[in-house]
Each structure stands twice: as structure tokens, then as C-alpha cells.
Amino acid sequence: MLHDSDGEPTLPYRGRFGARRPPRLAALALPPAAMPARQGRRPLKAWRYVGVFGPELMLCVATVRIGPARQAFWAVWDRQAQRLYERTRPGRGRVALATGRIRVNDGPVQIALDLTEGPGVEAICPSGAAYGWTRKQGDVPTEGIVTLDGRRHELRARAVIDDTAAYYERHTRWRWSAGVGTTPQGADVAWNLVSGVNDPPAASERSVWLDGVVSEPQPVSFSEDLSAVGQLRFCAEATRERRENRLLVRSHYRQPFGTFSGSLAPGVQLAEGYGVMEAHDVWW
């Protein structure tokens, strides 16, 4: 499946989502078409994760599928009040994610945000004998209202969006970082950096957006304590962490919100940066 009729590798592939794909990918089921629930013994793992980051609030909202199981989660880090709100629920919970919008109505937290989405960058990479698809959007303009314990926050910020559908291996481990910021010259930047999945030397999901123009940086390494990735330094402020052991699925997930300093790529220095780091170790 991962080689064409001449025996040449089909993957990895990187391109603009919605653009015409090369003929060598024709045999793969890929979004926007539905992907089968299984490939061999591997169930489909799929999610939409939206991270919205800024100096006042940082938040994430996600819906997740692992085979037939569904889950939703959200978190809001109120930097001024120094309080983390979060909730994980089975099914769709009280989360509604669709193209261009986030809606959450869950206890003390209500989120109503609109996002100006674009095509994004897609990457299709091998995962053992199978494959994974992902689309990343960075520097996505976002605005709306976040209400915390009755306190209304008018939010204008920028987002990173992760859409993934993959037949990842039974045991999968990765490190990931996403965020937004500005350079000393005032340019807007955003990033998506990863190690462990979709990370070949070229045609990976790694992306840096500089004033809306995306490029693929070199492979990066993460410190074990998540205090750095490549030349970026990270200062954690609040951490989402969850352990699960549910029959066939076992996972340990750690995702701190915080601030970044340093450089994303040669010539791309941060004056300020906000976002997340993540470590995920899962059997699924």
C-alpha cells in the first residue's frame, strides 16, 4: 500500500490541503473523504484540536475518536487569575467543534469563538505498515467571548488547529509543541513542532508560519522535561495531565500551557510567545 506500482515509496507527502494530490496517493483513503474505521487490526484514531493562545487567556478544545470510542475535552488557563479550568467527558461532552467555530457550555465555562480558517498544510506519513494523515493551520485569527464563573472576556487571539486521522501503531509516543507569538520586528509567527509521529526529515508536519507564509523547519528534539524544543525555551505555567487505563487503551498525557523565548528557525527570533508543549505515551 505504501509503494506505487514501480516499487517507489508513496509516502511521505506534504502539500496544501485542497490542492491536487499526486497520482501515487490515489490508493489511500484520505480526507475530505471518509477513512475506514480500521486498517487491518488498527482502529482509526482521529481528532480535531484547537489551541487559542494569547497574553490574557490560553485555551484548548478537542474532540477525539479512537475506534468506536468518543471523547471531548477543553481547558482554559486564565493567566490573570492564575486559574486553570478543565474538563474531559465521554462522547461529545458539551463541546461543539466545526469549521470556523468553537462552542463550549460546561458548568462555569462558556466559550463562543469564531475562527478564520484556511487550507492549512497536510502531511501524510508512514506509521509502521499503515499511515497517518494530518492537517495543520497556524496563525488563525480568532475572536469571540469566553465566560469564566460569570466573568466575560472579549478575546482576540490567534490559534493553531490540528486535524488528524491516522492508523497509528499500537504503542505510539510523541512530543509536540504549538504556539503563536511575534518577532522583535513585529511579524506574527506560529508553529507546529513534533517528534515521534509524522516527523521524517522532509515532508513532515513540522511548520512555522511567518506573517502567514508557511515553511518546514528541520527536525527538532525535545528536552525530557519539556523545558525546550530545538532553540525554543519554555516556561510552564499550568499543566493538563491525565492518565487512563481502559482495557485496550492506556495513556499518559501531559500538556502544559506557558510562554516561549528563543528562536524558531534561523532568523526567526521570538519577542514573545504563548502556547503549549505536550508529551503523550499511549497504547491504543
Coordinates of C-alpha atoms in Angstrom, one line a residue:
M1 CA 0.0 0.0 0.0
L2 CA 2.8 2.4 0.8
H3 CA 4.6 1.8 -2.5
D4 CA 3.5 2.5 -6.1
S5 CA 3.4 0.0 -8.9
D6 CA 7.1 0.6 -9.6
G7 CA 8.0 -0.1 -6.0
E8 CA 8.8 3.6 -5.3
P9 CA 7.7 4.9 -1.8
T10 CA 4.3 6.6 -1.8
L11 CA 5.0 8.4 1.4
P12 CA 5.8 10.8 3.0
Y13 CA 3.9 13.6 1.3
R14 CA 3.4 17.2 2.2
G15 CA 1.2 19.8 0.5
R16 CA -1.5 22.4 0.7
F17 CA -4.8 20.8 1.8
G18 CA -7.3 21.0 -1.1
A19 CA -4.6 21.1 -3.8
R20 CA -4.4 18.3 -6.3
R21 CA -2.6 15.3 -4.9
P22 CA -0.1 13.3 -6.9
P23 CA -1.3 10.1 -8.5
R24 CA 0.8 8.0 -6.2
L25 CA -1.6 8.7 -3.3
A26 CA -4.7 7.5 -5.2
A27 CA -4.8 4.2 -3.4
L28 CA -5.0 5.8 0.1
A29 CA -8.3 6.8 1.8
L30 CA -7.8 10.4 2.8
P31 CA -9.8 13.4 4.0
P32 CA -12.0 15.1 3.0
A33 CA -13.4 11.6 2.1
A34 CA -14.2 9.3 5.0
M35 CA -11.5 7.0 6.2
P36 CA -12.4 3.3 7.0
A37 CA -12.9 2.6 10.7
R38 CA -10.0 0.1 10.6
Q39 CA -7.0 -0.8 8.5
G40 CA -6.2 -4.4 9.3
R41 CA -6.1 -4.6 13.1
R42 CA -5.5 -0.9 13.6
P43 CA -8.5 1.2 14.5
L44 CA -8.8 4.8 13.2
K45 CA -7.6 7.5 15.6
A46 CA -9.0 10.9 14.7
W47 CA -9.3 14.3 16.4
R48 CA -9.7 18.0 16.0
Y49 CA -7.7 20.1 18.4
V50 CA -7.9 23.9 18.5
G51 CA -5.4 25.8 20.7
V52 CA -6.0 29.5 21.1
F53 CA -3.1 31.4 22.7
G54 CA -2.6 34.9 24.0
P55 CA -1.3 37.0 26.9
E56 CA -4.6 37.0 28.8
L57 CA -6.1 33.6 28.2
M58 CA -4.8 30.3 26.7
L59 CA -7.3 27.5 25.9
C60 CA -7.7 24.3 24.0
V61 CA -10.8 22.4 22.9
A62 CA -10.8 19.0 21.2
T63 CA -13.0 16.1 20.1
V64 CA -11.3 12.7 19.8
R65 CA -12.2 9.3 18.3
I66 CA -10.3 6.0 19.0
G67 CA -12.1 3.3 17.1
P68 CA -15.8 3.4 18.3
A69 CA -15.0 5.4 21.4
R70 CA -15.5 9.2 21.6
Q71 CA -14.2 11.8 24.0
A72 CA -14.2 15.6 24.3
F73 CA -12.1 17.9 26.4
W74 CA -11.4 21.6 27.0
A75 CA -9.2 23.7 29.2
V76 CA -8.8 27.4 29.8
W77 CA -5.8 28.9 31.5
D78 CA -6.7 32.4 33.0
R79 CA -3.3 34.0 33.3
Q80 CA -4.5 37.0 35.3
A81 CA -6.4 35.0 37.8
Q82 CA -3.8 32.2 37.8
R83 CA -6.6 29.6 37.5
L84 CA -6.9 26.5 35.2
Y85 CA -10.3 25.4 34.2
E86 CA -10.6 22.0 32.5
R87 CA -13.0 19.1 31.8
T88 CA -12.8 15.8 30.0
R89 CA -16.1 14.0 29.1
P90 CA -17.1 10.8 27.2
G91 CA -18.8 11.3 23.9
R92 CA -19.1 14.8 22.6
G93 CA -19.5 16.2 26.1
R94 CA -20.6 19.8 25.9
V95 CA -18.3 20.7 23.1
A96 CA -19.3 21.6 19.5
L97 CA -16.4 22.0 17.1
A98 CA -17.0 22.8 13.5
T99 CA -15.1 24.6 10.7
G100 CA -14.8 28.2 11.8
R101 CA -16.3 27.9 15.3
I102 CA -15.9 26.6 18.8
R103 CA -18.8 26.3 21.3
V104 CA -18.5 25.0 24.9
N105 CA -21.1 25.3 27.6
D106 CA -19.9 23.3 30.6
G107 CA -20.6 24.5 34.1
P108 CA -18.6 27.7 34.9
V109 CA -17.2 27.9 31.4
Q110 CA -18.8 29.1 28.2
I111 CA -16.7 29.5 25.0
A112 CA -18.1 31.1 21.8
L113 CA -15.3 31.7 19.4
D114 CA -15.1 32.2 15.6
L115 CA -12.0 31.2 13.6
T116 CA -10.9 32.4 10.2
E117 CA -9.7 29.1 8.8
G118 CA -7.7 28.5 5.6
P119 CA -6.5 25.4 3.7
G120 CA -3.6 24.6 6.0
V121 CA -0.7 22.2 5.4
E122 CA -1.4 18.5 5.1
A123 CA 1.2 15.7 5.8
I124 CA 0.7 12.0 5.1
C125 CA 3.4 9.9 6.7
P126 CA 4.0 6.1 7.2
S127 CA 3.2 4.6 10.6
G128 CA 4.7 1.1 10.5
A129 CA 2.9 -0.7 7.7
A130 CA 0.0 1.9 7.8
Y131 CA -0.2 5.6 7.6
G132 CA -1.4 8.8 9.2
W133 CA -2.9 12.0 7.8
T134 CA -2.8 15.4 9.5
R135 CA -3.6 19.0 8.6
K136 CA -2.2 21.9 10.5
Q137 CA -3.3 25.5 10.4
G138 CA -1.3 28.2 12.2
D139 CA -1.7 31.9 13.0
V140 CA -5.5 31.5 12.6
P141 CA -7.4 34.8 13.6
T142 CA -9.8 34.1 16.4
E143 CA -12.4 36.2 18.2
G144 CA -15.4 35.9 20.5
I145 CA -16.4 35.6 24.1
V146 CA -15.0 33.3 26.9
T147 CA -17.0 33.4 30.1
L148 CA -15.4 32.1 33.3
D149 CA -17.5 32.0 36.5
G150 CA -19.7 34.7 35.1
R151 CA -16.8 36.9 34.1
R152 CA -17.0 37.8 30.4
H153 CA -13.7 38.1 28.4
E154 CA -13.7 39.5 24.9
L155 CA -11.0 37.6 23.2
R156 CA -9.0 38.4 20.1
A157 CA -6.2 36.0 19.6
R158 CA -4.6 33.5 17.2
A159 CA -5.0 29.8 17.0
V160 CA -3.2 26.6 15.9
I161 CA -5.6 23.9 14.6
D162 CA -4.7 20.2 14.4
D163 CA -6.9 17.8 12.4
T164 CA -5.6 14.2 12.4
A165 CA -6.9 10.9 11.1
A166 CA -4.4 8.0 11.4
Y167 CA -3.8 4.3 11.8
Y168 CA -1.0 4.8 14.3
E169 CA 0.8 1.9 15.8
R170 CA -0.4 0.1 18.9
H171 CA 2.2 1.9 21.0
T172 CA 2.8 5.5 20.0
R173 CA 4.9 8.1 21.7
W174 CA 5.3 11.7 20.7
R175 CA 6.4 15.2 21.8
W176 CA 4.6 18.2 20.4
S177 CA 4.5 22.0 20.6
A178 CA 2.2 24.6 19.2
G179 CA 2.0 28.3 19.7
V180 CA 1.9 31.8 18.5
G181 CA 4.0 34.9 19.0
T182 CA 5.7 37.9 17.5
T183 CA 9.2 38.7 16.4
P184 CA 11.2 41.8 17.5
Q185 CA 10.4 43.3 14.2
G186 CA 6.6 42.9 14.8
A187 CA 5.9 40.0 12.5
D188 CA 3.3 37.4 13.5
V189 CA 4.6 33.9 14.0
A190 CA 3.1 30.5 14.8
W191 CA 4.5 27.0 14.9
N192 CA 3.8 23.3 15.0
L193 CA 6.7 21.1 16.0
V194 CA 6.8 17.4 16.6
S195 CA 9.0 14.4 17.3
G196 CA 7.7 10.8 17.3
V197 CA 4.9 11.0 14.7
N198 CA 4.7 12.5 11.2
D199 CA 8.4 13.6 11.5
P200 CA 10.5 12.4 8.6
P201 CA 13.5 14.6 7.7
A202 CA 11.4 16.2 4.9
A203 CA 7.7 16.3 4.0
S204 CA 6.8 16.3 7.7
E205 CA 4.0 18.1 9.6
R206 CA 6.6 20.5 11.2
S207 CA 5.6 24.0 10.2
V208 CA 6.5 27.6 11.0
W209 CA 4.3 30.5 9.9
L210 CA 5.8 33.9 9.5
D211 CA 3.3 36.6 8.6
G212 CA 1.1 33.9 7.1
V213 CA 3.8 32.3 5.0
V214 CA 4.5 28.7 6.0
S215 CA 7.8 26.8 5.8
E216 CA 9.0 23.4 7.0
P217 CA 11.8 23.6 9.6
Q218 CA 14.5 21.0 10.2
P219 CA 13.8 18.1 12.6
V220 CA 13.7 19.1 16.3
S221 CA 14.4 17.4 19.6
F222 CA 12.5 18.0 22.9
S223 CA 14.0 18.0 26.3
E224 CA 12.7 15.2 28.5
D225 CA 11.2 17.8 31.0
L226 CA 9.6 19.8 28.1
S227 CA 11.6 22.9 29.0
A228 CA 12.9 23.3 25.5
V229 CA 12.3 22.2 21.8
G230 CA 15.1 23.0 19.4
Q231 CA 16.2 26.6 20.1
L232 CA 12.9 27.5 21.9
R233 CA 12.9 27.7 25.7
F234 CA 9.6 27.0 27.5
C235 CA 8.4 28.3 30.9
A236 CA 5.4 26.2 32.1
E237 CA 2.6 28.0 33.9
A238 CA -0.3 25.4 34.2
T239 CA -0.4 21.8 33.2
R240 CA -3.2 19.5 32.0
E241 CA -2.3 15.9 32.8
R242 CA -4.3 12.8 32.5
R243 CA -3.7 9.0 33.0
E244 CA -6.1 6.5 31.6
N245 CA -6.3 2.7 31.8
R246 CA -9.4 1.4 29.9
L247 CA -9.0 -2.2 28.8
L248 CA -7.3 -1.8 25.4
V249 CA -6.4 1.9 25.7
R250 CA -3.8 3.1 28.2
S251 CA -2.3 6.5 28.0
H252 CA -0.4 9.2 29.9
Y253 CA -0.9 12.7 28.6
R254 CA 0.8 15.9 29.8
Q255 CA 0.3 19.3 28.2
P256 CA 1.5 22.5 30.0
F257 CA 0.5 26.0 28.9
G258 CA 3.2 28.6 29.1
T259 CA 5.5 31.1 27.4
F260 CA 8.3 30.7 24.9
S261 CA 11.5 32.5 24.2
G262 CA 14.4 31.9 21.8
S263 CA 14.3 31.2 18.1
L264 CA 12.0 29.1 15.9
A265 CA 14.3 28.9 12.8
P266 CA 17.4 30.8 11.5
G267 CA 16.4 34.5 11.6
V268 CA 13.0 33.9 13.3
Q269 CA 13.6 35.1 16.9
L270 CA 10.7 35.4 19.4
A271 CA 9.9 38.7 21.2
E272 CA 7.0 36.9 22.9
G273 CA 5.4 33.5 22.5
Y274 CA 2.4 31.7 24.0
G275 CA 1.4 28.1 23.6
V276 CA 1.7 24.5 24.8
M277 CA 4.2 21.6 25.0
E278 CA 2.9 18.1 25.1
A279 CA 4.2 14.6 25.9
H280 CA 1.9 11.6 25.0
D281 CA 2.6 7.9 25.6
V282 CA -0.3 5.7 24.5
W283 CA -1.3 2.1 23.8
W284 CA -4.4 2.1 21.6

